[in-house]
mmCIF file with all atom_site columns, C-alpha atoms in Angstrom:
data_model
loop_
_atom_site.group_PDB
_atom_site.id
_atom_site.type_symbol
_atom_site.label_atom_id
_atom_site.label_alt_id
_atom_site.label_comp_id
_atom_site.label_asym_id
_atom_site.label_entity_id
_atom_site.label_seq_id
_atom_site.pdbx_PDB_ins_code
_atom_site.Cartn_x
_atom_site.Cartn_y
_atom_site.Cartn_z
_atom_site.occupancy
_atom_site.B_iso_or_equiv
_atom_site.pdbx_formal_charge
_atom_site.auth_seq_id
_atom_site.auth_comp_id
_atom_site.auth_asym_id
_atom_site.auth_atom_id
_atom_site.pdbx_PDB_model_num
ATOM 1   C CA . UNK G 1 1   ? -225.773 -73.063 -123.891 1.00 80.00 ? 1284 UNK G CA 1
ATOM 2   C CA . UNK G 1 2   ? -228.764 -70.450 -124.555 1.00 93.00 ? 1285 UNK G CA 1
ATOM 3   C CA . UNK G 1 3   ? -230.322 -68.866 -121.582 1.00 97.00 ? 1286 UNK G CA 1
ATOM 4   C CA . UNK G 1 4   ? -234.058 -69.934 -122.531 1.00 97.00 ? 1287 UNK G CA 1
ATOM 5   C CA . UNK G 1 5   ? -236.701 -66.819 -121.278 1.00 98.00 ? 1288 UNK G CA 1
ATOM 6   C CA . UNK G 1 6   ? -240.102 -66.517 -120.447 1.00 98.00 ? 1289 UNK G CA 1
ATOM 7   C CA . UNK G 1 7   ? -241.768 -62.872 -120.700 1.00 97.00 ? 1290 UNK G CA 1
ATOM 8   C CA . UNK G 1 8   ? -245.104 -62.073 -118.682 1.00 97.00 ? 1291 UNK G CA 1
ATOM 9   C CA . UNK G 1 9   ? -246.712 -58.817 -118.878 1.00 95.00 ? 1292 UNK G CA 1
ATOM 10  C CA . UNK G 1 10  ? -250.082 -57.456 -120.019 1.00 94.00 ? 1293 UNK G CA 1
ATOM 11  C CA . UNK G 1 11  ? -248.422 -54.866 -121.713 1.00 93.00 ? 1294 UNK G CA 1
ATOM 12  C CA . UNK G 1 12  ? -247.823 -56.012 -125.628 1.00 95.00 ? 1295 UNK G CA 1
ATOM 13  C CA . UNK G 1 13  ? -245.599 -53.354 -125.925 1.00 94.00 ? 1296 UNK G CA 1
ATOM 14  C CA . UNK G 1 14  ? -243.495 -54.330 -122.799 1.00 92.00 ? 1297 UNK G CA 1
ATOM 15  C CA . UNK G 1 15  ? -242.879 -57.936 -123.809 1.00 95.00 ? 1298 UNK G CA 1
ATOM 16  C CA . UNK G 1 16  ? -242.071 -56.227 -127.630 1.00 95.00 ? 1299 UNK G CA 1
ATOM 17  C CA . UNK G 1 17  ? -239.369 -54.621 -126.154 1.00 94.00 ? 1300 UNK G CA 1
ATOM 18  C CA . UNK G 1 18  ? -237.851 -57.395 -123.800 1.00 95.00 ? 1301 UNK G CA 1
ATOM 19  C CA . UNK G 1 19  ? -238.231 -59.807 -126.890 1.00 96.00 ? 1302 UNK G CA 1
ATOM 20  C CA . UNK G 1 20  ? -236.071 -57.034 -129.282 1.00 95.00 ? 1303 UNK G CA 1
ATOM 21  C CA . UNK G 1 21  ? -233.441 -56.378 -126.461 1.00 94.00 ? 1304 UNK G CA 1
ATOM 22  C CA . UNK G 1 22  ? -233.042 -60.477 -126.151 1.00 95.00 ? 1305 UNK G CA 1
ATOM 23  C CA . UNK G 1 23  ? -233.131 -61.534 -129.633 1.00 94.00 ? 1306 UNK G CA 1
ATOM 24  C CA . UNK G 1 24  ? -230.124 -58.985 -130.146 1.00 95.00 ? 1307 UNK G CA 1
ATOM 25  C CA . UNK G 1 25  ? -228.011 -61.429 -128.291 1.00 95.00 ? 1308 UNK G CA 1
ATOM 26  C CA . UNK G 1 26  ? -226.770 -64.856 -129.383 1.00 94.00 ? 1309 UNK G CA 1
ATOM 27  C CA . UNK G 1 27  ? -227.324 -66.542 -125.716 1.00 96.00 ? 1310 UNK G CA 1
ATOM 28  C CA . UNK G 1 28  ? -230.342 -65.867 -124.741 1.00 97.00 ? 1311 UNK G CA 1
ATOM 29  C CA . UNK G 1 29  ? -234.164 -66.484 -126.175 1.00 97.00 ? 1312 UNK G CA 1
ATOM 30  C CA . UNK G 1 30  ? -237.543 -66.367 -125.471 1.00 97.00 ? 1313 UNK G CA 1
ATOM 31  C CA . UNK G 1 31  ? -239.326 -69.358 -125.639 1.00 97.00 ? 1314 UNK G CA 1
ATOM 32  C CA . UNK G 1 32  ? -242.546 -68.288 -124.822 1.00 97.00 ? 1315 UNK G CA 1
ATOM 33  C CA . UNK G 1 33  ? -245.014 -65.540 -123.764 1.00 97.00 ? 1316 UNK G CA 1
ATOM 34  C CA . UNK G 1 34  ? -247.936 -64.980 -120.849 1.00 97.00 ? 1317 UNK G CA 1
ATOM 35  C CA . UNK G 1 35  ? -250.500 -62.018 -120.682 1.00 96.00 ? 1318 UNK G CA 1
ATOM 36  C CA . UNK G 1 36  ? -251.303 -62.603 -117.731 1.00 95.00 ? 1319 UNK G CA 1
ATOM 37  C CA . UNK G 1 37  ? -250.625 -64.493 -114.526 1.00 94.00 ? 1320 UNK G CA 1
ATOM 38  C CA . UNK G 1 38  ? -252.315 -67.758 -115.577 1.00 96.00 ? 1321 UNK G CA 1
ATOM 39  C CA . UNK G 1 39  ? -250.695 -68.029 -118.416 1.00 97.00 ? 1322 UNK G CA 1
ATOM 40  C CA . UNK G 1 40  ? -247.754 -67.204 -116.883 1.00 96.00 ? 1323 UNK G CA 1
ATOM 41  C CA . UNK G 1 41  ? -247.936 -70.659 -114.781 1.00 97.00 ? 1324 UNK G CA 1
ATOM 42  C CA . UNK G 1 42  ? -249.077 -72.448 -118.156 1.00 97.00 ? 1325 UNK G CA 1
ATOM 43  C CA . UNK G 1 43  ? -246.715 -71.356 -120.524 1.00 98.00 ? 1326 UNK G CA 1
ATOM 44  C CA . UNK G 1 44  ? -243.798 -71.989 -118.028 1.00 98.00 ? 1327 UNK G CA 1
ATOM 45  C CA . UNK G 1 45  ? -244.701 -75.014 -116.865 1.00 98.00 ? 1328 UNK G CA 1
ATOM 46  C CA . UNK G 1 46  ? -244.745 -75.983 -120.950 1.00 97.00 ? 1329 UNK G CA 1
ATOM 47  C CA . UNK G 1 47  ? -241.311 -74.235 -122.130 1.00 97.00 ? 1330 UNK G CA 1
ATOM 48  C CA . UNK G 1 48  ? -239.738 -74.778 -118.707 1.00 97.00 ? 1331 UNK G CA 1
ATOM 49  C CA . UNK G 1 49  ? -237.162 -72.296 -119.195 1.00 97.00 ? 1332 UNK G CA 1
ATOM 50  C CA . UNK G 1 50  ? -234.590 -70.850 -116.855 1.00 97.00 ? 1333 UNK G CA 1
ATOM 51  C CA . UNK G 1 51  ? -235.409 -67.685 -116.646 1.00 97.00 ? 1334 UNK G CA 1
ATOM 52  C CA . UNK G 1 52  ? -238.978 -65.864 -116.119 1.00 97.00 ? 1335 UNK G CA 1
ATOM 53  C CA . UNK G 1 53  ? -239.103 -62.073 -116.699 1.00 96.00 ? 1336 UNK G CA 1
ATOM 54  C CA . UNK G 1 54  ? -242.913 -61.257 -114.392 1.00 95.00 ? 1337 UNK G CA 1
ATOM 55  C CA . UNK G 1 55  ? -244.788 -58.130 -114.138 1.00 92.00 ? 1338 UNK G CA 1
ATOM 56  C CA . UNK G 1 56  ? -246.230 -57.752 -110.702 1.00 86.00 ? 1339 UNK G CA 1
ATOM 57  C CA . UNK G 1 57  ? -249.568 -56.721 -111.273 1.00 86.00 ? 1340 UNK G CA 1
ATOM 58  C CA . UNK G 1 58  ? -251.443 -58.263 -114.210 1.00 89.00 ? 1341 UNK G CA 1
ATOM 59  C CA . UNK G 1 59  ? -254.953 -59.149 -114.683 1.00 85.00 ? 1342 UNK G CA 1
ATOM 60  C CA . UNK G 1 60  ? -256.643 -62.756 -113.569 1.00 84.00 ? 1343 UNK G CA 1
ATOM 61  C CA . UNK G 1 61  ? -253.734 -64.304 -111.432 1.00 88.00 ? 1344 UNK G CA 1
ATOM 62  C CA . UNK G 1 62  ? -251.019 -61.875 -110.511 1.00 89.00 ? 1345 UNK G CA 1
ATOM 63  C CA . UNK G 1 63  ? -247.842 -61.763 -110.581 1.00 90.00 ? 1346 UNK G CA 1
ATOM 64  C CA . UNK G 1 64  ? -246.871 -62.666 -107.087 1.00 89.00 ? 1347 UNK G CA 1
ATOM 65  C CA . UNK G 1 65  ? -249.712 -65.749 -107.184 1.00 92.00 ? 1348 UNK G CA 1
ATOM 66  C CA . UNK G 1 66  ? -247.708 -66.729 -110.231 1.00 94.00 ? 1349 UNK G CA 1
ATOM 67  C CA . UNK G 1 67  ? -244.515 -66.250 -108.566 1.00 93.00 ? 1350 UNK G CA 1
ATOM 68  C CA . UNK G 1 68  ? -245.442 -68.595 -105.414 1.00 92.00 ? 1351 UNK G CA 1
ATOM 69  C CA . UNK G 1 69  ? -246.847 -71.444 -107.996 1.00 95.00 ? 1352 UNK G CA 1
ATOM 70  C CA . UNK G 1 70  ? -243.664 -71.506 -110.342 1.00 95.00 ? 1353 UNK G CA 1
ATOM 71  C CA . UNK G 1 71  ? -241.011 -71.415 -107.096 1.00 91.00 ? 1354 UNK G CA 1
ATOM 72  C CA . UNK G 1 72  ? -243.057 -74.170 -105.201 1.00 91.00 ? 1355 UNK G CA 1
ATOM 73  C CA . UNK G 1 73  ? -243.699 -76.271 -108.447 1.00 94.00 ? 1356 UNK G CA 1
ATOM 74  C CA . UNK G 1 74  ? -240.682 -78.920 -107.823 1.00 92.00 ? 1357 UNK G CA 1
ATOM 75  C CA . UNK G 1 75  ? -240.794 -79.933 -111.239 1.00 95.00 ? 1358 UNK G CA 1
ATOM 76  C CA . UNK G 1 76  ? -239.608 -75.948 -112.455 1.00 94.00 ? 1359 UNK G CA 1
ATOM 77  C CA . UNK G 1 77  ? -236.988 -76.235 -109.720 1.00 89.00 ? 1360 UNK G CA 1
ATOM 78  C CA . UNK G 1 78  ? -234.572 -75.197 -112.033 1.00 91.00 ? 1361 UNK G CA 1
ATOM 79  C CA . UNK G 1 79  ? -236.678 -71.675 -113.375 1.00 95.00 ? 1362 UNK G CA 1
ATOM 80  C CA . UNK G 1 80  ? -235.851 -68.927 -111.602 1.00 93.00 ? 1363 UNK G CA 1
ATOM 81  C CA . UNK G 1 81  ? -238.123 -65.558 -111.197 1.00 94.00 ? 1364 UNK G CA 1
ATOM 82  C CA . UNK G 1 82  ? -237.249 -61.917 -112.000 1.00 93.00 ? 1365 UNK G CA 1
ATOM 83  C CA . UNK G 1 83  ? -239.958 -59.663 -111.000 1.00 89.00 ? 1366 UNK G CA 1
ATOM 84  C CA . UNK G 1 84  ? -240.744 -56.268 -113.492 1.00 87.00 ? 1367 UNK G CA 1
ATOM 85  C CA . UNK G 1 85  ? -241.335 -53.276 -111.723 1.00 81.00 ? 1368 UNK G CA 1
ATOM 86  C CA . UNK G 1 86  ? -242.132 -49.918 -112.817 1.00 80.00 ? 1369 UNK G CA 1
ATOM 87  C CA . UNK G 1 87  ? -241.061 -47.842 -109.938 1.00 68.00 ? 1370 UNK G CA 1
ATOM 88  C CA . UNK G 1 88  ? -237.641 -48.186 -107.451 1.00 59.00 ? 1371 UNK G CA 1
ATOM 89  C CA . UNK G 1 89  ? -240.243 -49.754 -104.681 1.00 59.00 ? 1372 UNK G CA 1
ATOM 90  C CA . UNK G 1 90  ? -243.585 -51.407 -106.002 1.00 59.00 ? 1373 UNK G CA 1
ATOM 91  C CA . UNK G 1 91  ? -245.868 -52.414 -103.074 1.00 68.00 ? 1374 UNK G CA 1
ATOM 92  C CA . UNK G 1 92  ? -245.881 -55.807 -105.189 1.00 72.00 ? 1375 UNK G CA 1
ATOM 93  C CA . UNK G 1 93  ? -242.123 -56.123 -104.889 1.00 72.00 ? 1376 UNK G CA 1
ATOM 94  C CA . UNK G 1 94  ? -241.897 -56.902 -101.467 1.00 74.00 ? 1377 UNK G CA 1
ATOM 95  C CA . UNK G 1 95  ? -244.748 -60.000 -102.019 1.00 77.00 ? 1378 UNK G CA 1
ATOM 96  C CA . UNK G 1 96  ? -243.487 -61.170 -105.178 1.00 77.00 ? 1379 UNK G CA 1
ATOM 97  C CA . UNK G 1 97  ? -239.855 -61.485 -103.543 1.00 75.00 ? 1380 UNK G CA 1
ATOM 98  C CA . UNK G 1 98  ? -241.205 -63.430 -100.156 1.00 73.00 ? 1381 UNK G CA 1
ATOM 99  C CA . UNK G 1 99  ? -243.269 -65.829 -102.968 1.00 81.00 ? 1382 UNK G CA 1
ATOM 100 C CA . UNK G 1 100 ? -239.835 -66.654 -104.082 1.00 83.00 ? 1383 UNK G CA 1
ATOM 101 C CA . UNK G 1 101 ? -238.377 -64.221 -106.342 1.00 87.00 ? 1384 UNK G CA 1
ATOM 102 C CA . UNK G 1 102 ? -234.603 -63.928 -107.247 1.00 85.00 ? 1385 UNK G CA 1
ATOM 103 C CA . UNK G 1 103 ? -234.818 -60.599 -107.704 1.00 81.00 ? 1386 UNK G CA 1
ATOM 104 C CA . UNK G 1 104 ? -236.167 -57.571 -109.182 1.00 83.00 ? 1387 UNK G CA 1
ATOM 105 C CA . UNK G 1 105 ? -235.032 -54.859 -112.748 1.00 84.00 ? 1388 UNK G CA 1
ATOM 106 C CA . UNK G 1 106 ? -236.455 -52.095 -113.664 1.00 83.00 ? 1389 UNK G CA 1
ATOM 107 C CA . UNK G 1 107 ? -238.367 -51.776 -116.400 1.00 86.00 ? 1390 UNK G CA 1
ATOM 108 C CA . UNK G 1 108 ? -236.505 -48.863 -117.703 1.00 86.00 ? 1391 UNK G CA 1
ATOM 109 C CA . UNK G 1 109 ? -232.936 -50.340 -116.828 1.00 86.00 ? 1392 UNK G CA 1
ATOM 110 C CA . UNK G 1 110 ? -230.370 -50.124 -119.642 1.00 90.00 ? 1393 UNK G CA 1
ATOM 111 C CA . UNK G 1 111 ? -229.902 -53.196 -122.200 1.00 92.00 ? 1394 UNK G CA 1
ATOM 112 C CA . UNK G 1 112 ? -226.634 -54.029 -120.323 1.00 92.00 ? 1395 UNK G CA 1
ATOM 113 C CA . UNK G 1 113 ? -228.395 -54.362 -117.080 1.00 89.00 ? 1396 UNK G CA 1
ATOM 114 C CA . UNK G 1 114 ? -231.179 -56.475 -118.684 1.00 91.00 ? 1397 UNK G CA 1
ATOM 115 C CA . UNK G 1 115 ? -228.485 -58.812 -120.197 1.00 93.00 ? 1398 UNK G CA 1
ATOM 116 C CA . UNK G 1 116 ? -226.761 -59.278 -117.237 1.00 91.00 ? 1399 UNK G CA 1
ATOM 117 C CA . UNK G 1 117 ? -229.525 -59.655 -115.221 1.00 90.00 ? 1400 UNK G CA 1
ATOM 118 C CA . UNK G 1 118 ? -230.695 -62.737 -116.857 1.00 94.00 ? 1401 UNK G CA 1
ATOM 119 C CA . UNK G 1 119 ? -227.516 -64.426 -117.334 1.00 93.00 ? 1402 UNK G CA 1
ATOM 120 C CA . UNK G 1 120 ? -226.717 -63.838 -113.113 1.00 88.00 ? 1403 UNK G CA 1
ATOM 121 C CA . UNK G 1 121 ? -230.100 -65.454 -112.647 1.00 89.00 ? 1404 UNK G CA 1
ATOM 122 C CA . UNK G 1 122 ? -230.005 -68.172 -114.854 1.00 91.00 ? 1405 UNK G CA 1
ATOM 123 C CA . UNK G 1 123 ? -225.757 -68.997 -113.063 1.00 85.00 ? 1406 UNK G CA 1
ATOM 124 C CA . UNK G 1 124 ? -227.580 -69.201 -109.447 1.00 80.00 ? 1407 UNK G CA 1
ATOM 125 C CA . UNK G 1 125 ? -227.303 -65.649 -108.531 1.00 78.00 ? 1408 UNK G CA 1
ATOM 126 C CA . UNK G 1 126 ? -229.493 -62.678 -107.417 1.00 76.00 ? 1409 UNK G CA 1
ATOM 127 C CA . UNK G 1 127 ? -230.561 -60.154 -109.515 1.00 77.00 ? 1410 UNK G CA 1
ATOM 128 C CA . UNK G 1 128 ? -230.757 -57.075 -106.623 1.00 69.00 ? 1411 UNK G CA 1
ATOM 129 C CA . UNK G 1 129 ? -230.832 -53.756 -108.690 1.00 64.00 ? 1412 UNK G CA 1
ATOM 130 C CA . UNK G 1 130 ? -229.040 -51.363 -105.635 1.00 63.00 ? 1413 UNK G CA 1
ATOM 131 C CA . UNK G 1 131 ? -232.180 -48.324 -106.299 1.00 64.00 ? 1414 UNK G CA 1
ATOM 132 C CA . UNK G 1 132 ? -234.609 -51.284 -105.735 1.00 65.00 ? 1415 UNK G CA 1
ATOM 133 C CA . UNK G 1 133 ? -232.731 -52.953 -102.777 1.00 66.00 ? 1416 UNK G CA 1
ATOM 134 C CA . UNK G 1 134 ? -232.013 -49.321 -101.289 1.00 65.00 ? 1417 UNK G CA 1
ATOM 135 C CA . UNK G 1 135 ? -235.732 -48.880 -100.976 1.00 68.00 ? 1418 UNK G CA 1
ATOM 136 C CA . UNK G 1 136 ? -236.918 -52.289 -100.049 1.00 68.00 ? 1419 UNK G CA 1
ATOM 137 C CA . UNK G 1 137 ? -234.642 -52.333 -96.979  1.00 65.00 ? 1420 UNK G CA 1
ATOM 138 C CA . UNK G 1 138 ? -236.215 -48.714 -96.418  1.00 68.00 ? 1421 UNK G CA 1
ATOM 139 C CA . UNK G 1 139 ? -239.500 -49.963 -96.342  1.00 68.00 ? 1422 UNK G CA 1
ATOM 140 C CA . UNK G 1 140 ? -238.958 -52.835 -93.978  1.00 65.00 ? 1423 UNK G CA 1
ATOM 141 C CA . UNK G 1 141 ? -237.457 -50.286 -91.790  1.00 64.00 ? 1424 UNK G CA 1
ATOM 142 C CA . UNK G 1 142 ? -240.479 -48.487 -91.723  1.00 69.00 ? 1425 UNK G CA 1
ATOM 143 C CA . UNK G 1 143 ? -242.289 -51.706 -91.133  1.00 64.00 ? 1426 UNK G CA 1
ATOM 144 C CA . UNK G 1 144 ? -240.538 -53.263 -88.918  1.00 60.00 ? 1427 UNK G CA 1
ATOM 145 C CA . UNK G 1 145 ? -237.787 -51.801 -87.456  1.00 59.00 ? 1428 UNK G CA 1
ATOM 146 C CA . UNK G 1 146 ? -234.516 -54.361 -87.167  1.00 57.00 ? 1429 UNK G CA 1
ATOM 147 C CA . UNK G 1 147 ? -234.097 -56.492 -84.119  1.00 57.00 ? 1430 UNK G CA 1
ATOM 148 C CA . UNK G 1 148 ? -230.573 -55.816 -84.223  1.00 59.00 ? 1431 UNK G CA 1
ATOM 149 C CA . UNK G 1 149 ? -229.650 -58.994 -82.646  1.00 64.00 ? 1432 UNK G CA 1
ATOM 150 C CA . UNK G 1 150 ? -225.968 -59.986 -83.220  1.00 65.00 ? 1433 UNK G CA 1
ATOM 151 C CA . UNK G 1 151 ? -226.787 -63.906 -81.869  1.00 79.00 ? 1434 UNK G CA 1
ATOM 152 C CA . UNK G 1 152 ? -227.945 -64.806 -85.498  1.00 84.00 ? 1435 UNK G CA 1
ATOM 153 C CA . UNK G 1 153 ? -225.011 -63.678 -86.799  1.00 90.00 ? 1436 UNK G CA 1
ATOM 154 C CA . UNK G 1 154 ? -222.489 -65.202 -84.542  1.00 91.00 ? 1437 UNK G CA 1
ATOM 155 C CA . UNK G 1 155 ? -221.799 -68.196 -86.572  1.00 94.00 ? 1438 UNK G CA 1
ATOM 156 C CA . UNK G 1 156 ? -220.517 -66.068 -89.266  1.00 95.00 ? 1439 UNK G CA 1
ATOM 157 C CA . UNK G 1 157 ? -216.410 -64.795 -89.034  1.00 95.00 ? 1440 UNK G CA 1
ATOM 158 C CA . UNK G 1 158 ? -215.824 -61.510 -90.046  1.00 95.00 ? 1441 UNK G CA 1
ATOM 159 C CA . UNK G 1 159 ? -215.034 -61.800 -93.568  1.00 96.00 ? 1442 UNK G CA 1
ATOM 160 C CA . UNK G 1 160 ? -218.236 -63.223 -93.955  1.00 97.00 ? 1443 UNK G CA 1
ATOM 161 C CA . UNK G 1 161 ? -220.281 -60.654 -92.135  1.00 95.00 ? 1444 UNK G CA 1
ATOM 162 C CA . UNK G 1 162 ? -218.335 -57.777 -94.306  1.00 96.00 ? 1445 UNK G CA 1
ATOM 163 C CA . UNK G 1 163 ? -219.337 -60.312 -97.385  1.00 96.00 ? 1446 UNK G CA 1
ATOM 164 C CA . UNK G 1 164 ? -223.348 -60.246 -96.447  1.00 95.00 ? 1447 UNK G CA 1
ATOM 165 C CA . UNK G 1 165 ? -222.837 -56.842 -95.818  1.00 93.00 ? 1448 UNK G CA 1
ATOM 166 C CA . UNK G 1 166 ? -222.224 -56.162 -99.416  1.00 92.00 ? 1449 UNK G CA 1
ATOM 167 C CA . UNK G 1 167 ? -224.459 -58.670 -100.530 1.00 88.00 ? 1450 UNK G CA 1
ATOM 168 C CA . UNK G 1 168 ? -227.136 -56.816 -98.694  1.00 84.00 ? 1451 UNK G CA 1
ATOM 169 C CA . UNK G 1 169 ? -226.338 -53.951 -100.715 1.00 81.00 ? 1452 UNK G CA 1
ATOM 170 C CA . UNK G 1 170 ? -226.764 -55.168 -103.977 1.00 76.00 ? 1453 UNK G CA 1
ATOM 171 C CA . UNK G 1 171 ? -222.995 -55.906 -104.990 1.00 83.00 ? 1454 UNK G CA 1
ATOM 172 C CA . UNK G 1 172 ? -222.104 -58.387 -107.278 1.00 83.00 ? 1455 UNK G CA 1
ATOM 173 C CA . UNK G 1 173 ? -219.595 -61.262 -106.351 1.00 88.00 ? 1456 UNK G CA 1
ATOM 174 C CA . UNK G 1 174 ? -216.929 -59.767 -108.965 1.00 90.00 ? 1457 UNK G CA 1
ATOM 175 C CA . UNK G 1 175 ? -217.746 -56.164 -107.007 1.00 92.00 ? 1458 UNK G CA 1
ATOM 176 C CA . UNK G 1 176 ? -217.644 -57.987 -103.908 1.00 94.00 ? 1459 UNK G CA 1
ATOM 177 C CA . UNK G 1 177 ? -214.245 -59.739 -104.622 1.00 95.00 ? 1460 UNK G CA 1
ATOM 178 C CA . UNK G 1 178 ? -212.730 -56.073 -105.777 1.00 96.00 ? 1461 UNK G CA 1
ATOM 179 C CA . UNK G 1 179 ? -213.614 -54.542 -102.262 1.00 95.00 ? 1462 UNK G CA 1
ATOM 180 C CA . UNK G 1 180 ? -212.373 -57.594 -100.628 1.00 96.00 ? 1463 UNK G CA 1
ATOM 181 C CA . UNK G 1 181 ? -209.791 -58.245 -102.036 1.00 96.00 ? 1464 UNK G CA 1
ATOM 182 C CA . UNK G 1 182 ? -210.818 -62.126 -103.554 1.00 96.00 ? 1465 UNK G CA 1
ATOM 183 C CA . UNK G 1 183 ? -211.498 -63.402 -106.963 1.00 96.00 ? 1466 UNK G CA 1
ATOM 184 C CA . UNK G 1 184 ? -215.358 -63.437 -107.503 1.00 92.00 ? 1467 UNK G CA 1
ATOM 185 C CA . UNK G 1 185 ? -215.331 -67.520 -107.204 1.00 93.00 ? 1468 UNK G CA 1
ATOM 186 C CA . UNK G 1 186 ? -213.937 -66.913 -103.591 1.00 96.00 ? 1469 UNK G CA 1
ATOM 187 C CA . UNK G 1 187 ? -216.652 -64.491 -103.044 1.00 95.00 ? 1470 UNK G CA 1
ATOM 188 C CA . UNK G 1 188 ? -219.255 -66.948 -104.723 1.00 91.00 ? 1471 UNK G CA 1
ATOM 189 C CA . UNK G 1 189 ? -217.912 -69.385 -102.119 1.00 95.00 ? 1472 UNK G CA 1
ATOM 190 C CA . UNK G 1 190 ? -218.359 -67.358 -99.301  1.00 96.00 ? 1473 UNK G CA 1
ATOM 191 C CA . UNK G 1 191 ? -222.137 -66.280 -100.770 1.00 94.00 ? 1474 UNK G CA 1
ATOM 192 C CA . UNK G 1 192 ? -222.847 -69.846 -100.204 1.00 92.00 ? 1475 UNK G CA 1
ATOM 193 C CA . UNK G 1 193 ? -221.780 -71.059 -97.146  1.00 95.00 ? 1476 UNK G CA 1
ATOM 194 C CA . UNK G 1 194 ? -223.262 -68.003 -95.577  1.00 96.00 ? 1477 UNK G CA 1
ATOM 195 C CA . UNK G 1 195 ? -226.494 -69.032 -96.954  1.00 91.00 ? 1478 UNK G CA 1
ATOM 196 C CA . UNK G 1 196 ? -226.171 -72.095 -95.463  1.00 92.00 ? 1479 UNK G CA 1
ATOM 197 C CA . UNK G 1 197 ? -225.148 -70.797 -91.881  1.00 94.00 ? 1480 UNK G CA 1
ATOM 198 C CA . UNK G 1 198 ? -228.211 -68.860 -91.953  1.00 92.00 ? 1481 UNK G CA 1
ATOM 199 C CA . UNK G 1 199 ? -230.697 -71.270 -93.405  1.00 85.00 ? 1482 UNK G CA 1
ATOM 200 C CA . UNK G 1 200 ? -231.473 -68.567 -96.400  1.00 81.00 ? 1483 UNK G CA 1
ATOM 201 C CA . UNK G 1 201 ? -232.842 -70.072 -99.528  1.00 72.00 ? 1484 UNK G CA 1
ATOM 202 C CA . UNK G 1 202 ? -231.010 -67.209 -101.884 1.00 76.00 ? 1485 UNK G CA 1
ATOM 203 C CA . UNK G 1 203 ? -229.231 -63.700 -101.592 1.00 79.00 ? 1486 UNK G CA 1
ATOM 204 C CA . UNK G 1 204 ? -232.757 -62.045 -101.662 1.00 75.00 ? 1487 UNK G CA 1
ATOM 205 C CA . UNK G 1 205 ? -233.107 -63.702 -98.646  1.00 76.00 ? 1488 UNK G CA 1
ATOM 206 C CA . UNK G 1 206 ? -230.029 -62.511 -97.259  1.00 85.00 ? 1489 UNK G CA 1
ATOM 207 C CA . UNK G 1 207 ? -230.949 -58.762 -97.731  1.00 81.00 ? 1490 UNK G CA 1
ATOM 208 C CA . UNK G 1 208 ? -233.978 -59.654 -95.692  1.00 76.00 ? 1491 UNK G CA 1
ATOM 209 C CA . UNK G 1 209 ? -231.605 -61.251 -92.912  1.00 84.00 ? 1492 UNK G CA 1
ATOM 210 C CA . UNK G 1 210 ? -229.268 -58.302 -93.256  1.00 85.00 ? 1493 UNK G CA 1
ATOM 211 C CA . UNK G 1 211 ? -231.855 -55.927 -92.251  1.00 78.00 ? 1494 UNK G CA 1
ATOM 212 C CA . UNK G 1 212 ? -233.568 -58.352 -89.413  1.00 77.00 ? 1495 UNK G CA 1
ATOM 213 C CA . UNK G 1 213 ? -230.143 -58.357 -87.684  1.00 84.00 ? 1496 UNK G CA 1
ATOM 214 C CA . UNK G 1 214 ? -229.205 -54.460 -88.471  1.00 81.00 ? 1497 UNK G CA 1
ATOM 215 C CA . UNK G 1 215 ? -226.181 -55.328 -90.728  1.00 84.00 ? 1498 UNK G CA 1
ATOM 216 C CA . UNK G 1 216 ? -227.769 -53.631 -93.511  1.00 71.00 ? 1499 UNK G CA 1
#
């Protein structure tokens, strides 16, 4: 099956590019297009695709208003959200990821990264690029520093906690099952029902936890 691809950014030449780096591959296509925020909503609700590639900060509705009304649309359960950012931490990231997000890439990242970005996104996964996670965690550091409390993680055994632990920064389940030790579908497996022992909606969310608790 073809990984179906929505691109929104203002910038003609940004979506030019996506569009050249997609159509190069025989799984994946874009199906539509969105200059803007509003559009963004329109053209996704229309195509309902399973992927949408977002700038952050776009005229009219922006990126992270756009985020919120895609993830909380139940009929576009199914379309998952990859935020654009220019720079390792975008003040936007940190909204657009809380609206809902799966992730974040760099706008600069190689065609490779791009590629497999979508296709993780589009299987369930998290797209967590390790500069952009690296910095995010940073920040809410400097927001907030971590509560450190150990309580929330108690329902988790110790494989698990040294699986969220590598979740939290940025490794893939096939990275996670080399440094474990497990095939990635074991580490998959253990992605999940740590998700659902903490009450996280996705592996962004499990960064955030990581950090609350001072695992990360």
């Amino acid at each position: 099956m073809r990984v179906r691809v929505v691109l929104a950014d203002d910038q003609a030449v940004v979506r030019a590019g996506f569009r050249a780096l997609l159509d190069l591959t025989d799984d994946l296509v874009v199906v539509g297009e969105a200059v803007d925020g509003d559009e963004a909503v329109r053209v996704t609700r229309a195509a309902r695709p399973d992927v949408v590639l977002m700038d952050v900060r776009m005229p009219a509705r922006d990126g992270i208003a756009a985020t919120a009304a895609i993830t909380g649309d139940p009929a576009l359960a199914a379309t998952r959200v990859v935020v654009l950012t220019t720079f390792a931490l975008d003040e936007y990231v940190l909204g657009a990821l809380a609206a809902g997000a799966s992730g974040f890439l760099l706008k600069d990242a190689e065609p490779e990264a791009v590629y497999d970005a979508v296709r993780r996104v589009a299987a369930g996964e998290a797209v967590l690029d390790p500069a952009v996670t690296a910095a995010v965690i940073a920040e809410l550091g400097r927001r907030s520093p971590p509560a450190r409390d150990p309580e929330r993680l108690a329902v988790l055994t110790d494989k698990e906690r040294a699986v969220l632990a590598r979740v939290a920064a940025g490794r893939t389940n096939a990275e996670i099952g080399a440094d474990l030790v497990m095939s990635p579908l074991t580490a998959k497996t253990h992605v999940s029902r740590i998700m659902g022992k903490l009450g996280a909606r996705d592996r962004v969310h499990l960064v955030v936890i990581a950090h609350e608790t001072g695992l990360a």
